[in-house]
């Protein structure tokens, strides 16, 4: 009798949620935090990278990303996508990302400056799907924005961690104070010393937010 290997299911609802929303003004330490927490050498990592921030092999068209993803399937893929940040391109990117996600093949997904390509009222469908389901499909999502009050609300409700660095506007600070459960003056009391240290708040689930420091 031949033993057939059961194909593993693409989704596994028991997978943990490590999704994180990263919010902060330019220079607040978002990239520094990512460099510290994300393994950029891992076999499966894809980024929406309008500012060319991440040290990953880069493609400059959605077509090139589609090609790469088709070749990769559920296998290794390391890629940052840098194209003009339109909602349409971001939706295409999100569609491809979801297609290659698999519970048995962990993948890190980075989406930078989502406020440029999503809407407050409702996440565009493919991005909404990534936000809501990627965890079950083996993904860890890191969504980044400088303007949280302009990003879609879906992501706020889907992340397990919220990271908040220094913010530029009172509107952002007020908004994030609510999200983090930290008084606005306290949230903004961060000591960033150029080239020496950055500070930020981080909240896990409904736990109390904590202030942390990265020293360089
Ligand atoms: N490797 C490093 N060594 C020293 N300082 C650093 C390093 N990375 C970042 N910084 C400091 O942290 C600050 C935040 O930078 P960055 O993480 O790029 O901000 P963001 O991504 O939020 O725009 C910079 O102004 C810089 O002073
Ligand atoms: Mg950055």
PDB file of C-alpha atoms and ligand atoms in Angstrom:
ATOM      1  CA  UNK A   1       0.000   0.000   0.000  1.00  0.00           C
ATOM      2  CA  UNK A   2       1.351   3.396  -0.909  1.00  0.00           C
ATOM      3  CA  UNK A   3       1.156   6.053   1.720  1.00  0.00           C
ATOM      4  CA  UNK A   4       0.057   9.379   0.376  1.00  0.00           C
ATOM      5  CA  UNK A   5       1.164  12.511   2.091  1.00  0.00           C
ATOM      6  CA  UNK A   6      -1.824  14.659   2.993  1.00  0.00           C
ATOM      7  CA  UNK A   7      -1.468  18.137   1.548  1.00  0.00           C
ATOM      8  CA  UNK A   8      -1.167  20.583   4.412  1.00  0.00           C
ATOM      9  CA  UNK A   9      -3.985  23.039   4.707  1.00  0.00           C
ATOM     10  CA  UNK A  10      -3.261  26.591   3.617  1.00  0.00           C
ATOM     11  CA  UNK A  11      -4.816  27.945   6.765  1.00  0.00           C
ATOM     12  CA  UNK A  12      -4.404  27.066  10.392  1.00  0.00           C
ATOM     13  CA  UNK A  13      -6.625  29.078  12.743  1.00  0.00           C
ATOM     14  CA  UNK A  14      -4.491  28.119  15.750  1.00  0.00           C
ATOM     15  CA  UNK A  15      -1.475  30.122  14.564  1.00  0.00           C
ATOM     16  CA  UNK A  16      -0.534  33.005  16.894  1.00  0.00           C
ATOM     17  CA  UNK A  17      -1.157  36.657  16.080  1.00  0.00           C
ATOM     18  CA  UNK A  18       2.108  38.607  15.971  1.00  0.00           C
ATOM     19  CA  UNK A  19       0.826  41.325  13.675  1.00  0.00           C
ATOM     20  CA  UNK A  20       1.988  44.788  14.547  1.00  0.00           C
ATOM     21  CA  UNK A  21       1.024  48.336  13.643  1.00  0.00           C
ATOM     22  CA  UNK A  22       3.968  50.730  13.723  1.00  0.00           C
ATOM     23  CA  UNK A  23       3.142  54.417  14.036  1.00  0.00           C
ATOM     24  CA  UNK A  24       5.501  57.358  14.260  1.00  0.00           C
ATOM     25  CA  UNK A  25       6.713  60.499  12.540  1.00  0.00           C
ATOM     26  CA  UNK A  26       9.697  60.441  10.219  1.00  0.00           C
ATOM     27  CA  UNK A  27      12.817  59.796  12.306  1.00  0.00           C
ATOM     28  CA  UNK A  28      10.858  58.372  15.243  1.00  0.00           C
ATOM     29  CA  UNK A  29      12.651  55.036  14.977  1.00  0.00           C
ATOM     30  CA  UNK A  30      10.232  52.883  12.981  1.00  0.00           C
ATOM     31  CA  UNK A  31      12.969  51.486  10.749  1.00  0.00           C
ATOM     32  CA  UNK A  32      15.411  51.125  13.653  1.00  0.00           C
ATOM     33  CA  UNK A  33      12.807  49.053  15.513  1.00  0.00           C
ATOM     34  CA  UNK A  34      12.143  46.913  12.442  1.00  0.00           C
ATOM     35  CA  UNK A  35      15.828  46.274  11.883  1.00  0.00           C
ATOM     36  CA  UNK A  36      16.032  45.069  15.482  1.00  0.00           C
ATOM     37  CA  UNK A  37      13.000  42.808  15.416  1.00  0.00           C
ATOM     38  CA  UNK A  38      12.740  41.471  11.870  1.00  0.00           C
ATOM     39  CA  UNK A  39      15.095  38.897  10.401  1.00  0.00           C
ATOM     40  CA  UNK A  40      15.665  40.310   6.922  1.00  0.00           C
ATOM     41  CA  UNK A  41      17.582  37.168   5.952  1.00  0.00           C
ATOM     42  CA  UNK A  42      14.625  34.820   6.416  1.00  0.00           C
ATOM     43  CA  UNK A  43      13.526  32.790   3.384  1.00  0.00           C
ATOM     44  CA  UNK A  44      10.059  34.340   3.012  1.00  0.00           C
ATOM     45  CA  UNK A  45       9.730  38.093   3.429  1.00  0.00           C
ATOM     46  CA  UNK A  46       7.892  40.547   1.190  1.00  0.00           C
ATOM     47  CA  UNK A  47       7.631  44.307   1.531  1.00  0.00           C
ATOM     48  CA  UNK A  48       5.593  47.166   0.094  1.00  0.00           C
ATOM     49  CA  UNK A  49       8.441  49.621   0.234  1.00  0.00           C
ATOM     50  CA  UNK A  50       7.717  53.006  -1.388  1.00  0.00           C
ATOM     51  CA  UNK A  51      10.714  54.692   0.300  1.00  0.00           C
ATOM     52  CA  UNK A  52      13.258  51.959  -0.531  1.00  0.00           C
ATOM     53  CA  UNK A  53      13.899  51.466   3.167  1.00  0.00           C
ATOM     54  CA  UNK A  54      14.473  47.746   3.404  1.00  0.00           C
ATOM     55  CA  UNK A  55      17.544  45.729   2.580  1.00  0.00           C
ATOM     56  CA  UNK A  56      15.850  43.200   0.310  1.00  0.00           C
ATOM     57  CA  UNK A  57      16.111  42.372  -3.378  1.00  0.00           C
ATOM     58  CA  UNK A  58      13.993  45.032  -5.060  1.00  0.00           C
ATOM     59  CA  UNK A  59      11.486  44.894  -7.917  1.00  0.00           C
ATOM     60  CA  UNK A  60      10.123  48.037  -9.528  1.00  0.00           C
ATOM     61  CA  UNK A  61       6.936  46.804 -11.136  1.00  0.00           C
ATOM     62  CA  UNK A  62       3.924  44.774 -10.049  1.00  0.00           C
ATOM     63  CA  UNK A  63       4.460  42.573 -13.117  1.00  0.00           C
ATOM     64  CA  UNK A  64       7.936  41.659 -11.867  1.00  0.00           C
ATOM     65  CA  UNK A  65       6.512  40.884  -8.428  1.00  0.00           C
ATOM     66  CA  UNK A  66       3.794  38.673  -9.956  1.00  0.00           C
ATOM     67  CA  UNK A  67       6.439  36.788 -11.909  1.00  0.00           C
ATOM     68  CA  UNK A  68       8.600  36.290  -8.838  1.00  0.00           C
ATOM     69  CA  UNK A  69       5.623  35.157  -6.748  1.00  0.00           C
ATOM     70  CA  UNK A  70       4.506  32.658  -9.398  1.00  0.00           C
ATOM     71  CA  UNK A  71       7.967  31.171  -9.442  1.00  0.00           C
ATOM     72  CA  UNK A  72       8.133  31.058  -5.640  1.00  0.00           C
ATOM     73  CA  UNK A  73       4.678  29.645  -4.950  1.00  0.00           C
ATOM     74  CA  UNK A  74       4.799  28.620  -1.296  1.00  0.00           C
ATOM     75  CA  UNK A  75       8.601  28.484  -1.419  1.00  0.00           C
ATOM     76  CA  UNK A  76      11.309  31.046  -0.665  1.00  0.00           C
ATOM     77  CA  UNK A  77      10.713  34.637  -1.726  1.00  0.00           C
ATOM     78  CA  UNK A  78      12.586  37.726  -0.560  1.00  0.00           C
ATOM     79  CA  UNK A  79      11.464  40.907  -2.170  1.00  0.00           C
ATOM     80  CA  UNK A  80      10.724  44.603  -1.687  1.00  0.00           C
ATOM     81  CA  UNK A  81       8.301  46.207  -4.122  1.00  0.00           C
ATOM     82  CA  UNK A  82       8.970  49.844  -4.978  1.00  0.00           C
ATOM     83  CA  UNK A  83       6.402  51.304  -7.368  1.00  0.00           C
ATOM     84  CA  UNK A  84       4.404  54.559  -7.360  1.00  0.00           C
ATOM     85  CA  UNK A  85       2.141  54.156  -4.309  1.00  0.00           C
ATOM     86  CA  UNK A  86      -1.344  54.073  -5.803  1.00  0.00           C
ATOM     87  CA  UNK A  87      -4.303  52.266  -4.238  1.00  0.00           C
ATOM     88  CA  UNK A  88      -4.515  50.124  -7.343  1.00  0.00           C
ATOM     89  CA  UNK A  89      -0.905  48.960  -7.197  1.00  0.00           C
ATOM     90  CA  UNK A  90      -1.180  48.316  -3.451  1.00  0.00           C
ATOM     91  CA  UNK A  91      -4.273  46.176  -4.038  1.00  0.00           C
ATOM     92  CA  UNK A  92      -2.422  44.174  -6.680  1.00  0.00           C
ATOM     93  CA  UNK A  93       0.490  43.716  -4.282  1.00  0.00           C
ATOM     94  CA  UNK A  94      -1.862  42.577  -1.502  1.00  0.00           C
ATOM     95  CA  UNK A  95      -3.572  40.120  -3.846  1.00  0.00           C
ATOM     96  CA  UNK A  96      -0.258  38.493  -4.750  1.00  0.00           C
ATOM     97  CA  UNK A  97       0.881  38.398  -1.109  1.00  0.00           C
ATOM     98  CA  UNK A  98      -2.276  36.595  -0.068  1.00  0.00           C
ATOM     99  CA  UNK A  99      -1.973  34.060  -2.884  1.00  0.00           C
ATOM    100  CA  UNK A 100       1.470  32.920  -1.756  1.00  0.00           C
ATOM    101  CA  UNK A 101       0.624  32.812   1.961  1.00  0.00           C
ATOM    102  CA  UNK A 102       0.549  29.330   3.494  1.00  0.00           C
ATOM    103  CA  UNK A 103       0.205  28.159   7.082  1.00  0.00           C
ATOM    104  CA  UNK A 104       3.094  25.729   6.631  1.00  0.00           C
ATOM    105  CA  UNK A 105       5.430  28.370   5.189  1.00  0.00           C
ATOM    106  CA  UNK A 106       5.827  31.334   7.563  1.00  0.00           C
ATOM    107  CA  UNK A 107       6.228  34.679   5.818  1.00  0.00           C
ATOM    108  CA  UNK A 108       6.866  38.200   7.034  1.00  0.00           C
ATOM    109  CA  UNK A 109       4.841  40.892   5.289  1.00  0.00           C
ATOM    110  CA  UNK A 110       5.848  44.543   5.604  1.00  0.00           C
ATOM    111  CA  UNK A 111       3.541  47.318   4.369  1.00  0.00           C
ATOM    112  CA  UNK A 112       5.063  50.776   4.650  1.00  0.00           C
ATOM    113  CA  UNK A 113       3.111  54.053   4.704  1.00  0.00           C
ATOM    114  CA  UNK A 114      -0.303  52.520   4.406  1.00  0.00           C
ATOM    115  CA  UNK A 115      -2.068  55.882   4.837  1.00  0.00           C
ATOM    116  CA  UNK A 116      -1.048  56.705   1.250  1.00  0.00           C
ATOM    117  CA  UNK A 117      -2.810  53.661  -0.186  1.00  0.00           C
ATOM    118  CA  UNK A 118      -5.748  52.840   2.087  1.00  0.00           C
ATOM    119  CA  UNK A 119      -8.847  54.705   3.210  1.00  0.00           C
ATOM    120  CA  UNK A 120     -10.078  55.532   6.696  1.00  0.00           C
ATOM    121  CA  UNK A 121     -13.609  54.261   6.204  1.00  0.00           C
ATOM    122  CA  UNK A 122     -12.782  50.792   4.938  1.00  0.00           C
ATOM    123  CA  UNK A 123      -9.740  48.819   3.857  1.00  0.00           C
ATOM    124  CA  UNK A 124      -9.624  48.064   0.120  1.00  0.00           C
ATOM    125  CA  UNK A 125     -10.672  44.396  -0.363  1.00  0.00           C
ATOM    126  CA  UNK A 126      -7.330  42.671  -0.972  1.00  0.00           C
ATOM    127  CA  UNK A 127      -5.542  44.620   1.724  1.00  0.00           C
ATOM    128  CA  UNK A 128      -8.510  43.943   4.018  1.00  0.00           C
ATOM    129  CA  UNK A 129      -8.092  40.246   3.328  1.00  0.00           C
ATOM    130  CA  UNK A 130      -4.386  40.371   4.133  1.00  0.00           C
ATOM    131  CA  UNK A 131      -5.083  42.316   7.349  1.00  0.00           C
ATOM    132  CA  UNK A 132      -7.799  39.977   8.548  1.00  0.00           C
ATOM    133  CA  UNK A 133      -6.534  36.578   7.420  1.00  0.00           C
ATOM    134  CA  UNK A 134      -2.783  36.553   6.920  1.00  0.00           C
ATOM    135  CA  UNK A 135      -2.172  35.267  10.478  1.00  0.00           C
ATOM    136  CA  UNK A 136      -4.034  32.022   9.763  1.00  0.00           C
ATOM    137  CA  UNK A 137      -2.063  31.685   6.540  1.00  0.00           C
ATOM    138  CA  UNK A 138       1.300  31.761   8.271  1.00  0.00           C
ATOM    139  CA  UNK A 139       1.956  35.473   7.838  1.00  0.00           C
ATOM    140  CA  UNK A 140       3.239  38.062  10.246  1.00  0.00           C
ATOM    141  CA  UNK A 141       2.115  41.505   9.184  1.00  0.00           C
ATOM    142  CA  UNK A 142       3.965  44.709   9.986  1.00  0.00           C
ATOM    143  CA  UNK A 143       1.958  47.738   8.898  1.00  0.00           C
ATOM    144  CA  UNK A 144       3.580  51.143   9.118  1.00  0.00           C
ATOM    145  CA  UNK A 145       2.261  54.678   8.979  1.00  0.00           C
ATOM    146  CA  UNK A 146       3.105  58.245   9.914  1.00  0.00           C
ATOM    147  CA  UNK A 147      -0.563  59.270   9.849  1.00  0.00           C
ATOM    148  CA  UNK A 148      -2.608  56.741  11.818  1.00  0.00           C
ATOM    149  CA  UNK A 149      -5.806  58.764  11.717  1.00  0.00           C
ATOM    150  CA  UNK A 150      -5.727  58.465   7.903  1.00  0.00           C
ATOM    151  CA  UNK A 151      -5.104  54.704   7.784  1.00  0.00           C
ATOM    152  CA  UNK A 152      -7.945  52.187   7.572  1.00  0.00           C
ATOM    153  CA  UNK A 153      -9.526  50.983  10.775  1.00  0.00           C
ATOM    154  CA  UNK A 154      -9.398  47.279   9.855  1.00  0.00           C
ATOM    155  CA  UNK A 155      -5.694  47.097  10.585  1.00  0.00           C
ATOM    156  CA  UNK A 156      -6.173  48.688  14.025  1.00  0.00           C
ATOM    157  CA  UNK A 157      -8.481  45.859  14.986  1.00  0.00           C
ATOM    158  CA  UNK A 158      -6.377  43.048  13.528  1.00  0.00           C
ATOM    159  CA  UNK A 159      -2.988  43.691  15.069  1.00  0.00           C
ATOM    160  CA  UNK A 160      -1.834  42.154  18.344  1.00  0.00           C
ATOM    161  CA  UNK A 161       0.859  44.758  18.946  1.00  0.00           C
ATOM    162  CA  UNK A 162       0.758  48.504  18.520  1.00  0.00           C
ATOM    163  CA  UNK A 163       4.045  50.407  18.409  1.00  0.00           C
ATOM    164  CA  UNK A 164       4.022  54.171  18.795  1.00  0.00           C
ATOM    165  CA  UNK A 165       7.012  56.463  18.450  1.00  0.00           C
ATOM    166  CA  UNK A 166       7.213  60.239  18.439  1.00  0.00           C
ATOM    167  CA  UNK A 167       4.386  61.849  16.473  1.00  0.00           C
ATOM    168  CA  UNK A 168       4.342  65.098  14.595  1.00  0.00           C
ATOM    169  CA  UNK A 169       0.800  66.369  14.801  1.00  0.00           C
ATOM    170  CA  UNK A 170      -1.548  66.838  17.715  1.00  0.00           C
ATOM    171  CA  UNK A 171      -4.189  64.989  15.689  1.00  0.00           C
ATOM    172  CA  UNK A 172      -1.989  61.873  15.449  1.00  0.00           C
ATOM    173  CA  UNK A 173      -0.998  62.108  19.115  1.00  0.00           C
ATOM    174  CA  UNK A 174      -4.599  62.391  20.284  1.00  0.00           C
ATOM    175  CA  UNK A 175      -5.649  59.508  18.092  1.00  0.00           C
ATOM    176  CA  UNK A 176      -2.832  57.248  19.254  1.00  0.00           C
ATOM    177  CA  UNK A 177      -3.305  58.179  22.919  1.00  0.00           C
ATOM    178  CA  UNK A 178      -6.744  56.623  22.582  1.00  0.00           C
ATOM    179  CA  UNK A 179      -5.410  53.539  20.805  1.00  0.00           C
ATOM    180  CA  UNK A 180      -2.582  53.013  23.290  1.00  0.00           C
ATOM    181  CA  UNK A 181      -4.547  53.882  26.419  1.00  0.00           C
ATOM    182  CA  UNK A 182      -1.833  56.351  27.421  1.00  0.00           C
ATOM    183  CA  UNK A 183      -2.467  60.038  28.249  1.00  0.00           C
ATOM    184  CA  UNK A 184      -1.431  62.208  25.326  1.00  0.00           C
ATOM    185  CA  UNK A 185       1.280  64.167  27.274  1.00  0.00           C
ATOM    186  CA  UNK A 186       2.805  60.909  28.447  1.00  0.00           C
ATOM    187  CA  UNK A 187       2.643  59.344  24.994  1.00  0.00           C
ATOM    188  CA  UNK A 188       4.594  62.274  23.600  1.00  0.00           C
ATOM    189  CA  UNK A 189       7.158  62.311  26.405  1.00  0.00           C
ATOM    190  CA  UNK A 190       9.781  60.372  24.457  1.00  0.00           C
ATOM    191  CA  UNK A 191      13.486  61.071  24.648  1.00  0.00           C
ATOM    192  CA  UNK A 192      15.058  60.518  21.267  1.00  0.00           C
ATOM    193  CA  UNK A 193      18.727  61.385  21.129  1.00  0.00           C
ATOM    194  CA  UNK A 194      20.134  61.558  17.621  1.00  0.00           C
ATOM    195  CA  UNK A 195      22.329  58.526  16.914  1.00  0.00           C
ATOM    196  CA  UNK A 196      22.172  57.523  20.606  1.00  0.00           C
ATOM    197  CA  UNK A 197      18.678  56.281  21.399  1.00  0.00           C
ATOM    198  CA  UNK A 198      15.028  56.178  20.441  1.00  0.00           C
ATOM    199  CA  UNK A 199      12.036  55.659  22.711  1.00  0.00           C
ATOM    200  CA  UNK A 200       8.590  54.356  21.906  1.00  0.00           C
ATOM    201  CA  UNK A 201       5.469  52.876  23.455  1.00  0.00           C
ATOM    202  CA  UNK A 202       4.367  49.351  22.742  1.00  0.00           C
ATOM    203  CA  UNK A 203       1.076  47.714  23.613  1.00  0.00           C
ATOM    204  CA  UNK A 204       0.250  44.015  23.436  1.00  0.00           C
ATOM    205  CA  UNK A 205      -3.423  43.234  23.052  1.00  0.00           C
ATOM    206  CA  UNK A 206      -5.341  44.961  25.794  1.00  0.00           C
ATOM    207  CA  UNK A 207      -2.389  44.989  28.204  1.00  0.00           C
ATOM    208  CA  UNK A 208      -1.073  48.289  29.541  1.00  0.00           C
ATOM    209  CA  UNK A 209       1.293  49.989  27.104  1.00  0.00           C
ATOM    210  CA  UNK A 210       4.992  50.057  28.049  1.00  0.00           C
ATOM    211  CA  UNK A 211       7.684  52.583  27.217  1.00  0.00           C
ATOM    212  CA  UNK A 212      10.865  51.052  25.795  1.00  0.00           C
ATOM    213  CA  UNK A 213      14.233  52.360  24.655  1.00  0.00           C
ATOM    214  CA  UNK A 214      16.597  51.252  21.892  1.00  0.00           C
ATOM    215  CA  UNK A 215      20.167  52.383  22.469  1.00  0.00           C
ATOM    216  CA  UNK A 216      22.566  52.451  19.530  1.00  0.00           C
TER     217      UNK A 216
HETATM  218  N1  LIG B   1      21.986  52.045  13.333  1.00  0.00           N
HETATM  219  C1  LIG B   1      21.819  53.247  13.892  1.00  0.00           C
HETATM  220  N2  LIG B   1      22.818  53.819  14.580  1.00  0.00           N
HETATM  221  C2  LIG B   1      22.669  55.019  15.161  1.00  0.00           C
HETATM  222  N3  LIG B   1      21.538  55.720  15.124  1.00  0.00           N
HETATM  223  C3  LIG B   1      20.506  55.218  14.443  1.00  0.00           C
HETATM  224  C4  LIG B   1      20.581  53.955  13.800  1.00  0.00           C
HETATM  225  N4  LIG B   1      19.392  53.705  13.213  1.00  0.00           N
HETATM  226  C5  LIG B   1      18.611  54.760  13.485  1.00  0.00           C
HETATM  227  N5  LIG B   1      19.273  55.667  14.223  1.00  0.00           N
HETATM  228  C6  LIG B   1      18.724  56.911  14.778  1.00  0.00           C
HETATM  229  O1  LIG B   1      17.343  56.736  14.964  1.00  0.00           O
HETATM  230  C7  LIG B   1      16.614  57.796  14.383  1.00  0.00           C
HETATM  231  C8  LIG B   1      15.364  57.192  13.768  1.00  0.00           C
HETATM  232  O2  LIG B   1      15.647  56.651  12.487  1.00  0.00           O
HETATM  233  P1  LIG B   1      14.659  55.690  11.695  1.00  0.00           P
HETATM  234  O3  LIG B   1      14.508  54.430  12.428  1.00  0.00           O
HETATM  235  O4  LIG B   1      15.190  55.614  10.306  1.00  0.00           O
HETATM  236  O5  LIG B   1      13.307  56.530  11.720  1.00  0.00           O
HETATM  237  P2  LIG B   1      11.944  56.274  10.889  1.00  0.00           P
HETATM  238  O6  LIG B   1      12.057  54.975  10.192  1.00  0.00           O
HETATM  239  O7  LIG B   1      10.858  56.302  11.914  1.00  0.00           O
HETATM  240  O8  LIG B   1      11.835  57.436   9.947  1.00  0.00           O
HETATM  241  C9  LIG B   1      17.546  58.462  13.389  1.00  0.00           C
HETATM  242  O9  LIG B   1      17.382  59.850  13.389  1.00  0.00           O
HETATM  243  C10 LIG B   1      18.919  58.121  13.928  1.00  0.00           C
HETATM  244  O10 LIG B   1      19.387  59.129  14.807  1.00  0.00           O
HETATM  245 MG1  LIG B   2      11.922  54.540   8.139  1.00  0.00          MG
END
